[in-house]
Every structure is written in structure tokens, then in C-alpha cells.
Tab-separated table of C-alpha atoms in Angstrom:
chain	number	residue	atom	x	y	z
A	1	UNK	CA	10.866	29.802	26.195
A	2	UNK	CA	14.028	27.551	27.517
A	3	UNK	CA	14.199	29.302	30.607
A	4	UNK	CA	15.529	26.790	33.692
A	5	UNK	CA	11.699	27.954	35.269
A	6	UNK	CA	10.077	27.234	31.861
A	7	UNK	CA	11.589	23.919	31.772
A	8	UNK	CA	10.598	23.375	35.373
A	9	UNK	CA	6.857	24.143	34.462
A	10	UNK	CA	6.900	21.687	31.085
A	11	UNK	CA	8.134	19.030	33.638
A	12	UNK	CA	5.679	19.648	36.004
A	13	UNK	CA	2.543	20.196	33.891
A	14	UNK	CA	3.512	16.726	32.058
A	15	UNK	CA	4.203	14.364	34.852
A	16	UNK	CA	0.682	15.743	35.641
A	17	UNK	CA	-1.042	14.803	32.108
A	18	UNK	CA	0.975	10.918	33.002
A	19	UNK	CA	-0.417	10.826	36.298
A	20	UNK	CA	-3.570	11.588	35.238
A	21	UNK	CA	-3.821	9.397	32.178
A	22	UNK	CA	-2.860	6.161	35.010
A	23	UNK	CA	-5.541	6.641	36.952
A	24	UNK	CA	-7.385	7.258	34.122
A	25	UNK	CA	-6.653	3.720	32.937
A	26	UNK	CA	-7.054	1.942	36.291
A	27	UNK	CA	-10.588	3.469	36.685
A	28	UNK	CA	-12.030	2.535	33.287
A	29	UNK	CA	-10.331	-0.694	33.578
A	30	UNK	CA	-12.373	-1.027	36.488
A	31	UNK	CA	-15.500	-0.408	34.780
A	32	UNK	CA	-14.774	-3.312	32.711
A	33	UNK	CA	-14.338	-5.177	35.618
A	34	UNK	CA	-17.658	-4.031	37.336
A	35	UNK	CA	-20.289	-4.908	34.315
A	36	UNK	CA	-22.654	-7.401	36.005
A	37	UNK	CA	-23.529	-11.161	35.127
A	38	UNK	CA	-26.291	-10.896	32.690
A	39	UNK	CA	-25.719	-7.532	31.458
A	40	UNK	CA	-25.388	-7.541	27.583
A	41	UNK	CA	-21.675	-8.669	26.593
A	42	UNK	CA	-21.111	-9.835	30.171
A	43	UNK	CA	-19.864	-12.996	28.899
A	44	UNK	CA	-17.072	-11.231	27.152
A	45	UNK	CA	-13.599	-10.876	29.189
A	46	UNK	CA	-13.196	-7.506	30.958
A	47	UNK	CA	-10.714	-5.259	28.368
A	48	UNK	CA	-7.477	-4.483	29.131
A	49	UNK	CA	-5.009	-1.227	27.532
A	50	UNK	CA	-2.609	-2.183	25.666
A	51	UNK	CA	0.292	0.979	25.301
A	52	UNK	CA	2.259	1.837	22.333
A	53	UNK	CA	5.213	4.546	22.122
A	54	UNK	CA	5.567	6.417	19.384
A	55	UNK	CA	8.294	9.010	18.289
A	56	UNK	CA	7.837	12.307	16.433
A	57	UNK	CA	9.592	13.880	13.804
A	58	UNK	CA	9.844	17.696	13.505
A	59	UNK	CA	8.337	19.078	10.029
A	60	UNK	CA	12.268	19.966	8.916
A	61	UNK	CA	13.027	16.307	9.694
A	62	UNK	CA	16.097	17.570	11.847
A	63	UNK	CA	16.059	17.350	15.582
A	64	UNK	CA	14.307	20.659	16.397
A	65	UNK	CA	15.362	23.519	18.897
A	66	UNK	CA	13.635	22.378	22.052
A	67	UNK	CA	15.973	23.066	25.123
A	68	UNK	CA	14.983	19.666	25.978
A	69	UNK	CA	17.348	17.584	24.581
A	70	UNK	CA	15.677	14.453	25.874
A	71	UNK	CA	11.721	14.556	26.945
A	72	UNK	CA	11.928	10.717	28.129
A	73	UNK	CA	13.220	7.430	27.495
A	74	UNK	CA	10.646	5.627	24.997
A	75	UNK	CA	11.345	2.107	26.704
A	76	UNK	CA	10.079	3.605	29.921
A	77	UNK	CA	7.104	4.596	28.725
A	78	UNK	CA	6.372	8.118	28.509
A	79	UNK	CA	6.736	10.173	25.402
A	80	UNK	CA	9.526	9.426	23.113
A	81	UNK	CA	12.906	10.925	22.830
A	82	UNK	CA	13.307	10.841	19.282
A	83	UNK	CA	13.558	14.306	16.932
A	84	UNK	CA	9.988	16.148	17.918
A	85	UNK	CA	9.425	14.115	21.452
A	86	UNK	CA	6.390	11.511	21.011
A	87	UNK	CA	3.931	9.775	23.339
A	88	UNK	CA	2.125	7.210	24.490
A	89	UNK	CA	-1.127	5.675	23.277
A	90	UNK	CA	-3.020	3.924	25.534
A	91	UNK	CA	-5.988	1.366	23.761
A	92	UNK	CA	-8.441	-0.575	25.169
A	93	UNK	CA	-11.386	-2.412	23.173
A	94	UNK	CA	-13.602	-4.335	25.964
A	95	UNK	CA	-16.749	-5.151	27.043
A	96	UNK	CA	-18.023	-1.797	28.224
A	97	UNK	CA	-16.200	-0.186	25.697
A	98	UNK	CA	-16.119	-0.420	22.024
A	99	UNK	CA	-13.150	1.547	21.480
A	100	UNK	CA	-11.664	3.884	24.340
A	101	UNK	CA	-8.397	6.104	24.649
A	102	UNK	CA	-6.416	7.985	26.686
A	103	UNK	CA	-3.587	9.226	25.399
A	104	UNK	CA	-0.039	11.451	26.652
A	105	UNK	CA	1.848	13.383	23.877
A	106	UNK	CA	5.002	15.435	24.243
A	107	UNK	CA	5.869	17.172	21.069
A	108	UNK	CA	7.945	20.125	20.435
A	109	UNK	CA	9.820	21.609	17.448
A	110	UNK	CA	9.256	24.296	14.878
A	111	UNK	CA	5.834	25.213	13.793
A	112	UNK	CA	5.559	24.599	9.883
A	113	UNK	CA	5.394	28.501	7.993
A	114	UNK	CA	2.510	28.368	7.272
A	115	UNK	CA	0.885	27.584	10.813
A	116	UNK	CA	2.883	30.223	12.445
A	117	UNK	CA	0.582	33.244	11.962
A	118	UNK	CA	-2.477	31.119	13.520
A	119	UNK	CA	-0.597	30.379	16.817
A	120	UNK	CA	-0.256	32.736	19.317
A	121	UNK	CA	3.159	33.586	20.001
A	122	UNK	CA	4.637	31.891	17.284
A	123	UNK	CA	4.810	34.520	14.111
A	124	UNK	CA	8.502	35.647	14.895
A	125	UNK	CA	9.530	32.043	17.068
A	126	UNK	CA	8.032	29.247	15.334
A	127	UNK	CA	9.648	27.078	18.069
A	128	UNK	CA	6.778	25.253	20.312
A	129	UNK	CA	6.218	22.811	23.199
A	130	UNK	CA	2.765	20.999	23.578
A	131	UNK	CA	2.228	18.455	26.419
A	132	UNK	CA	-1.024	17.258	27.468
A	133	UNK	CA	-3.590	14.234	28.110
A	134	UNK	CA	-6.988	13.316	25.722
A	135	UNK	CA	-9.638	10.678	26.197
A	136	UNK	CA	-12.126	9.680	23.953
A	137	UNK	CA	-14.757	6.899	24.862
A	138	UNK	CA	-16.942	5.043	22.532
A	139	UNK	CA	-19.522	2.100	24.206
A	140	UNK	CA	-21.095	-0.358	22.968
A	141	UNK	CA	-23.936	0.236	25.330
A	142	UNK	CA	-26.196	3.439	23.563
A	143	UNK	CA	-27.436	3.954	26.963
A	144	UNK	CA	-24.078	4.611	27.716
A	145	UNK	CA	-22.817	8.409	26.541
A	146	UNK	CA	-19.698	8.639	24.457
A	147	UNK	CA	-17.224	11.230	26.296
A	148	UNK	CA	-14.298	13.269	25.268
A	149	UNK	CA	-11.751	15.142	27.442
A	150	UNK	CA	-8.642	16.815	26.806
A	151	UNK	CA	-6.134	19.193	29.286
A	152	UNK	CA	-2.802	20.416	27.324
A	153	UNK	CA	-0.239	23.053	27.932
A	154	UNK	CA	1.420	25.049	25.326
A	155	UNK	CA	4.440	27.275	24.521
A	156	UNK	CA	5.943	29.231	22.460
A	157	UNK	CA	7.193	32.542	23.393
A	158	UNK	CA	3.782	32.399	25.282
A	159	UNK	CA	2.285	29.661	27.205
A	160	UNK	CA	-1.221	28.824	28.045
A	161	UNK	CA	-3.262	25.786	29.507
A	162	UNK	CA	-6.657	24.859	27.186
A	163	UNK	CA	-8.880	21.791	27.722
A	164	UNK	CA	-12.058	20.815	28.626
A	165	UNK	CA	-14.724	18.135	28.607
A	166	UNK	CA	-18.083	17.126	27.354
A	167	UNK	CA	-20.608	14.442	26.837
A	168	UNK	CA	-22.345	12.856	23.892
A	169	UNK	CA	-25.526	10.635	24.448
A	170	UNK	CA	-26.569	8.796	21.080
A	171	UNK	CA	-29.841	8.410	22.101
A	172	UNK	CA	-32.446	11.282	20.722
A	173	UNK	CA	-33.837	11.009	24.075
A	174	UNK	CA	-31.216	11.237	26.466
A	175	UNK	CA	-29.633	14.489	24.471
A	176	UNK	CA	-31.349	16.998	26.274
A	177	UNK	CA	-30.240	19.664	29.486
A	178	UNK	CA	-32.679	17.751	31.829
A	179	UNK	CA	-31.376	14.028	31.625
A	180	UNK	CA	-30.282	12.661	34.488
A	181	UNK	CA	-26.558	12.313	32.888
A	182	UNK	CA	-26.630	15.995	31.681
A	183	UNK	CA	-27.624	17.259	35.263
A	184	UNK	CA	-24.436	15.466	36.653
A	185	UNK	CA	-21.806	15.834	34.287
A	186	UNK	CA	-22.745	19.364	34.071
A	187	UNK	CA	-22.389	20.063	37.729
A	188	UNK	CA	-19.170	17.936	38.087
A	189	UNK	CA	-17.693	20.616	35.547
A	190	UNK	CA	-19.382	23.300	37.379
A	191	UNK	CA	-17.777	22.824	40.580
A	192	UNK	CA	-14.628	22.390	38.830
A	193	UNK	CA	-14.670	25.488	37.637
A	194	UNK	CA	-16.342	27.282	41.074
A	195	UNK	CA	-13.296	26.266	42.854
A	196	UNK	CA	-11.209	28.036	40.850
A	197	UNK	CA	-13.636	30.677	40.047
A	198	UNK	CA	-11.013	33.355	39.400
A	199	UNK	CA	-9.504	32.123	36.477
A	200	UNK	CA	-12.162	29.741	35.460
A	201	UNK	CA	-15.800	31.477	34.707
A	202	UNK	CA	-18.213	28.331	34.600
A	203	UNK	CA	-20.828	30.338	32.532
A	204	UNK	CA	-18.397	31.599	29.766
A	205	UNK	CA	-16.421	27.714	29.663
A	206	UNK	CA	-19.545	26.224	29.592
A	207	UNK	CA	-20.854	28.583	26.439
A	208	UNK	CA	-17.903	28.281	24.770
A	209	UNK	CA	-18.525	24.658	24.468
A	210	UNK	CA	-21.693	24.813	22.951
A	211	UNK	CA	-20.146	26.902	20.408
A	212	UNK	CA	-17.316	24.771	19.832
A	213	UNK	CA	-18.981	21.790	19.619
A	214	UNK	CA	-21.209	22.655	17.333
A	215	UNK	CA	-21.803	21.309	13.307
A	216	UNK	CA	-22.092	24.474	11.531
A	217	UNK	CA	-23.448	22.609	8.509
A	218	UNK	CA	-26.612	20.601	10.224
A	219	UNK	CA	-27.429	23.640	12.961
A	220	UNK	CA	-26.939	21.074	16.024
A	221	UNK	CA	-24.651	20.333	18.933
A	222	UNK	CA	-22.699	17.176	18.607
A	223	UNK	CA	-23.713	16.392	22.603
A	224	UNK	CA	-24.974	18.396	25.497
A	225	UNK	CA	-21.828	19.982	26.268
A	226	UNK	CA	-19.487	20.285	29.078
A	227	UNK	CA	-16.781	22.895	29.455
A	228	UNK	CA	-13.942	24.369	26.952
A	229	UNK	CA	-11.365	26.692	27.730
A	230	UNK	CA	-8.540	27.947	26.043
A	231	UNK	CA	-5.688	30.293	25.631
A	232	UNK	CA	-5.844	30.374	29.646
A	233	UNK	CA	-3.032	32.406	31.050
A	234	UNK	CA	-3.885	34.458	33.899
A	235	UNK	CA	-0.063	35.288	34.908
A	236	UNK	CA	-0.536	32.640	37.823
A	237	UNK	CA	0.551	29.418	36.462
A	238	UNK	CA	-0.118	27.966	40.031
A	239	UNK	CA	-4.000	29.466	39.391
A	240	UNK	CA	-4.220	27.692	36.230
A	241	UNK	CA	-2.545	24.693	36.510
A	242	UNK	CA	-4.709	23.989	39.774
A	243	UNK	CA	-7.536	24.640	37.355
A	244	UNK	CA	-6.352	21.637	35.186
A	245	UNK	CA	-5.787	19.658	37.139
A	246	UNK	CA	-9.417	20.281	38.641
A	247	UNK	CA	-10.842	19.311	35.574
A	248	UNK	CA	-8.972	15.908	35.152
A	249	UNK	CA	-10.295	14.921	38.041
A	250	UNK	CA	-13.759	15.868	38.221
A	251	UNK	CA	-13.724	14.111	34.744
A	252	UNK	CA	-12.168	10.939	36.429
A	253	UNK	CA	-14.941	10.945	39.365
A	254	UNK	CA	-17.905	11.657	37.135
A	255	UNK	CA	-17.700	9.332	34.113
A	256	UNK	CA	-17.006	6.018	35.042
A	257	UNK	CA	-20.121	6.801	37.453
A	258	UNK	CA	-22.285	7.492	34.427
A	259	UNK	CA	-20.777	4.812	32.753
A	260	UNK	CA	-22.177	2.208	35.817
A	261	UNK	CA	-25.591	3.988	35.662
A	262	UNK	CA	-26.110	2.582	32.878
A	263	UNK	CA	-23.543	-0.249	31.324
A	264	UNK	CA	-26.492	-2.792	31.981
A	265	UNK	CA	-29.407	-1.860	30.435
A	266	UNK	CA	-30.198	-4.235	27.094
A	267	UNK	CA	-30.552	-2.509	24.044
A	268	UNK	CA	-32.416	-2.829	20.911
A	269	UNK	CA	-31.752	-3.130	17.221
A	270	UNK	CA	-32.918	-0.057	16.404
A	271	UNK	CA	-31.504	1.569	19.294
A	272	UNK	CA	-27.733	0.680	17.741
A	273	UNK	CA	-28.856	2.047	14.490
A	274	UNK	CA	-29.619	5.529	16.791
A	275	UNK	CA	-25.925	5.089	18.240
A	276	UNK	CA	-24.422	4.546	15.010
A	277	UNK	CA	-25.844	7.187	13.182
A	278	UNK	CA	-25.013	9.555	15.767
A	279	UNK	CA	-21.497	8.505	15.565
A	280	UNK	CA	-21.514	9.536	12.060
A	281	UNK	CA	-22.287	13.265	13.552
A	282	UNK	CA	-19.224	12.880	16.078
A	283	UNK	CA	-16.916	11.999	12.643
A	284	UNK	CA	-17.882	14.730	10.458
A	285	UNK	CA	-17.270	17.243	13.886
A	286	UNK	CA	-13.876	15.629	14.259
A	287	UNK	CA	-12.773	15.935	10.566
A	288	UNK	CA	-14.373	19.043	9.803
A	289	UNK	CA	-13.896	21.571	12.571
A	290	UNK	CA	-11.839	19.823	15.409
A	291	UNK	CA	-8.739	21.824	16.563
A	292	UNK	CA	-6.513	19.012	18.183
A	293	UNK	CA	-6.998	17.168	14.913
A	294	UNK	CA	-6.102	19.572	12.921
A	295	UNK	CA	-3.111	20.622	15.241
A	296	UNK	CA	-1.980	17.192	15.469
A	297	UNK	CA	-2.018	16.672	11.733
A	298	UNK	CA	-0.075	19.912	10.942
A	299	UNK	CA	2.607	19.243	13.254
A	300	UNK	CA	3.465	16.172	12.042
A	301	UNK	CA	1.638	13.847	15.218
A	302	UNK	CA	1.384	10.500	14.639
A	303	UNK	CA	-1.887	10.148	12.658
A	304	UNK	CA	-3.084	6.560	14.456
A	305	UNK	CA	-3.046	8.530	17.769
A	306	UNK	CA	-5.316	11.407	16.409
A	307	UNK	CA	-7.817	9.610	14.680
A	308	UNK	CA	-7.875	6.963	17.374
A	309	UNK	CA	-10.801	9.406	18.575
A	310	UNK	CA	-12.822	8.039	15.347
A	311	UNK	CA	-15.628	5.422	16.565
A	312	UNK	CA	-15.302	1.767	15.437
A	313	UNK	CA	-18.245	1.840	13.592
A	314	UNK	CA	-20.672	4.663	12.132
A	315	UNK	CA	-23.304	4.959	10.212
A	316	UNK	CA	-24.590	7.601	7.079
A	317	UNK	CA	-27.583	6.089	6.593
């Protein structure tokens, strides 16, 4: 896994997941920005991110095996140098948005024992790499959907790409295939996948996220899906890093513009009860049956970064 072409790929898949997560930032900041004069909270200031660094440490608290002796300066920015790597989370709490995300991690190190078995690759190397971007968007508009995406890259004595994207209306009547919002987020991660049809089957990505997103224990979806992929390693890292990338970016075009549909419609009382129960739903998914949050957690991730994806406020009524 420390190859010189191994390293080259871990450099180039995560100046990808920065990239992304900058014009990530600049768009939604935009959307902030773009909420019209007499729109509910318009009279608030636009939000801004604020970033914060912060530095892992390896479950052996040693400076693990990486064959990347430095992943990045921590004063420059991107993830931090210390024992484990780090990253970079980036905050905003706004107008638009309640409580938003998008966050860069670099972590590597030794797999805890008894994590090994569950990762593939790692049963007789327990030594890992992870890079990879995540957004999770909570507004205070329940017009406006929540969204989640994530793209990472992982390896151990294997290495894959995994990711995905999907909505989450909190209004009973929006959650359905035939909403407007559905019909476009849907074909934004269709034609992601289409144009890289080889390595990316729409139907099977898109299945697989109504099975992963799904709360065994109240028999419902916690949106109306998206895409999920994981695992992906075709043998052309070119193939499946285009992929990736493909998704990042339909994601980038197609939520802020769902966002805009609909940042300026007034809501009701009861309307923010809706929202807020339905957040509850999105908490007991993230807690109960979430991988990245349970991957985070048992490698030792910093713990405000992974449950940054929890919404402000929620409701068990």
C-alpha cells in the first residue's frame, strides 16, 4: 500500500475531495447570499463558514505506519499532520441554513483488532488510508430538503472509491418519487452515473440506496433516495475516480438549485413541527445504522466532525 504510484493516487484523489469541498463552500455561501428581501429570515445576515483543523491520533497513540510521513501542514489548512493525519471542518449556520457542513478528512493508521476482520483488506494489514469529502445540510426552510453527500477513497492492501448522495424532504408531502425535487435530483445522479456507465450501474446505485437508507425498525426510508456505491474498484482507477468526481459535481449543480426553488416560501407552525420530527428520523438513521459514523468513531475521528451531521434541533414528539 506505500507504493510511489499508491502515494501518487492518495495525493491525487485528496486534492480532489479539497477542491471539491471549496467550491462546495463558495456555492452554498452563495445561496445565502441569493435569499430574497422578504423571504422568511431575510433580515438575518447571509452565513459565512467558519474552518477548524483538527489532528488525529492513531488508536495505539503512536504515530502509525502510513508511508506518509506528513499528509499536510495544519496551519495551511488541509488535514493535519499530527499522528493519524486530521482534517478540516468547514461550519456554517446562516440564514438558509440551520446548520450545514462540508467537511475533508485525511486519516490513516492501524485499524483497531477488532475492526480488522470487517474491512476489506485489512485482516492480515491492519494499516489503512481514508481520504474523502461529506456534506450534510440542514434548513431552516421545511420546504427546503435536507441533503447528504459523501465521496471517499480507501486503502489498505486494497483500495476502493464509495460515496454517494441523497435527499431528505421533511415534508409528508414532498417525500414521494413524483415531486418536482425528487424528479431532479434523481436525474442529476442518473446522468452521473450514465456517463460513466461502465463502472457505475444507475439502477443497482440507485437501489442500493434505498436499502441503505432505510430504518429497519419503523419500515421507512429516511428520504427519497439518491445514489450509494461502494467497495468500487474496477481495476481502472482513472474509470472510477472520473466516476467521483462525477458525482461531486452533479451534487454541486443540483442542490443549491433546489435549495433556490424553494428558500422563499413562508412556512407554518405546524409545518416546523413536520421538519422537526422528521429530523428525529434522520438521528436515529445516523446513530443506529450509519457506516461513516460508525467508521469515524472506531478509528478514533474527531467526534465534533462526525456528529456535526446531527440537526440543530429535533423533535420525538
Amino acid at each position: 500500500m506505500n507504493s510511489a504510484k499508491t502515494e501518487q493516487l492518495k495525493e491525487t484523489a485528496q486534492t480532489w475531495f479539497e477542491a471539491l469541498r471549496d467550491r462546495l463552500v463558495m456555492a452554498l455561501e452563495e445561496v445565502e447570499d441569493a435569499l430574497p428581501a422578504g423571504a422568511p429570515l431575510s433580515d438575518r445576515p447571509a452565513g459565512r463558514f467558519k474552518r477548524t483543523a483538527w489532528q488525529r491520533t492513531d488508536h495505539t497513540g503512536a504515530q502509525p505506519i502510513s508511508g506518509l510521513p506528513e499528509i499536510a501542514n495544519v496551519n495551511a489548512g488541509p488535514a493535519g499532520a499530527g499522528p493519524g493525519g486530521g482534517g478540516v471542518m468547514a461550519m456554517m449556520q446562516g440564514r438558509v441554513f440551520e446548520k450545514i457542513g462540508v467537511h475533508v478528512s485525511t486519516v490513516f493508521g492501524e485499524f483497531a483488532p477488532e475492526f480488522r476482520s470487517e474491512i476489506p483488506g485489512a485482516a492480515d494489514d491492519p494499516r489503512f488510508y481514508a481520504s474523502g469529502v461529506s456534506l450534510i445540510a440542514h434548513p431552516h426552510n421545511p420546504h427546503v430538503p435536507a441533503a447528504h453527500m459523501n465521496t471517499r477513497f480507501v486503502v489498505t492492501t486494497k483500495s476502493w472509491f464509495g460515496g454517494g448522495a441523497d435527499l431528505t424532504p421533511v415534508l409528508e408531502r414532498r417525500r414521494n418519487q413524483e415531486d418536482p425535487d425528487a424528479i431532479a435530483f434523481h436525474g442529476a445522479m442518473r446522468a452521473a452515473c450514465d456517463a460513466h456507465s461502465r463502472v457505475a450501474p444507475y439502477d443497482r446505485y440507485k437501489k442500493w440506496c434505498d436499502e441503505y437508507f432505510y430504518l429497519k425498525h419503523r419500515g421507512e426510508m429516511r428520504g427519497i433516495g439518491g445514489i450509494f456505491y461502494d467497495w468500487l474498484d474496477s481495476g481502472d482507477f482513472a474509470a472510477d475516480f472520473a466516476f467521483t468526481q462525477e458525482v461531486g459535481r452533479a451534487f454541486l449543480d443540483i442542490y443549491p438549485e433546489l435549495v433556490c426553488r424553494n428558500f422563499a416560501k413562508p412556512w407554518s407552525k405546524a409545518e416546523r413541527e413536520e421538519q422537526l420530527v422528521r429530523r428525529g428520523r434522520y438521528v436515529e438513521f445516523n446513530l443506529l445504522y450509519d457506516r461513516g459514523t460508525i467508521f469515524g468513531l472506531r478509528t478514533g475521528g474527531n467526534v465534533e466532525s462526525i456528529l456535526s451531521s446531527m440537526p440543530p434541533v429535533a423533535k420525538w414528539p
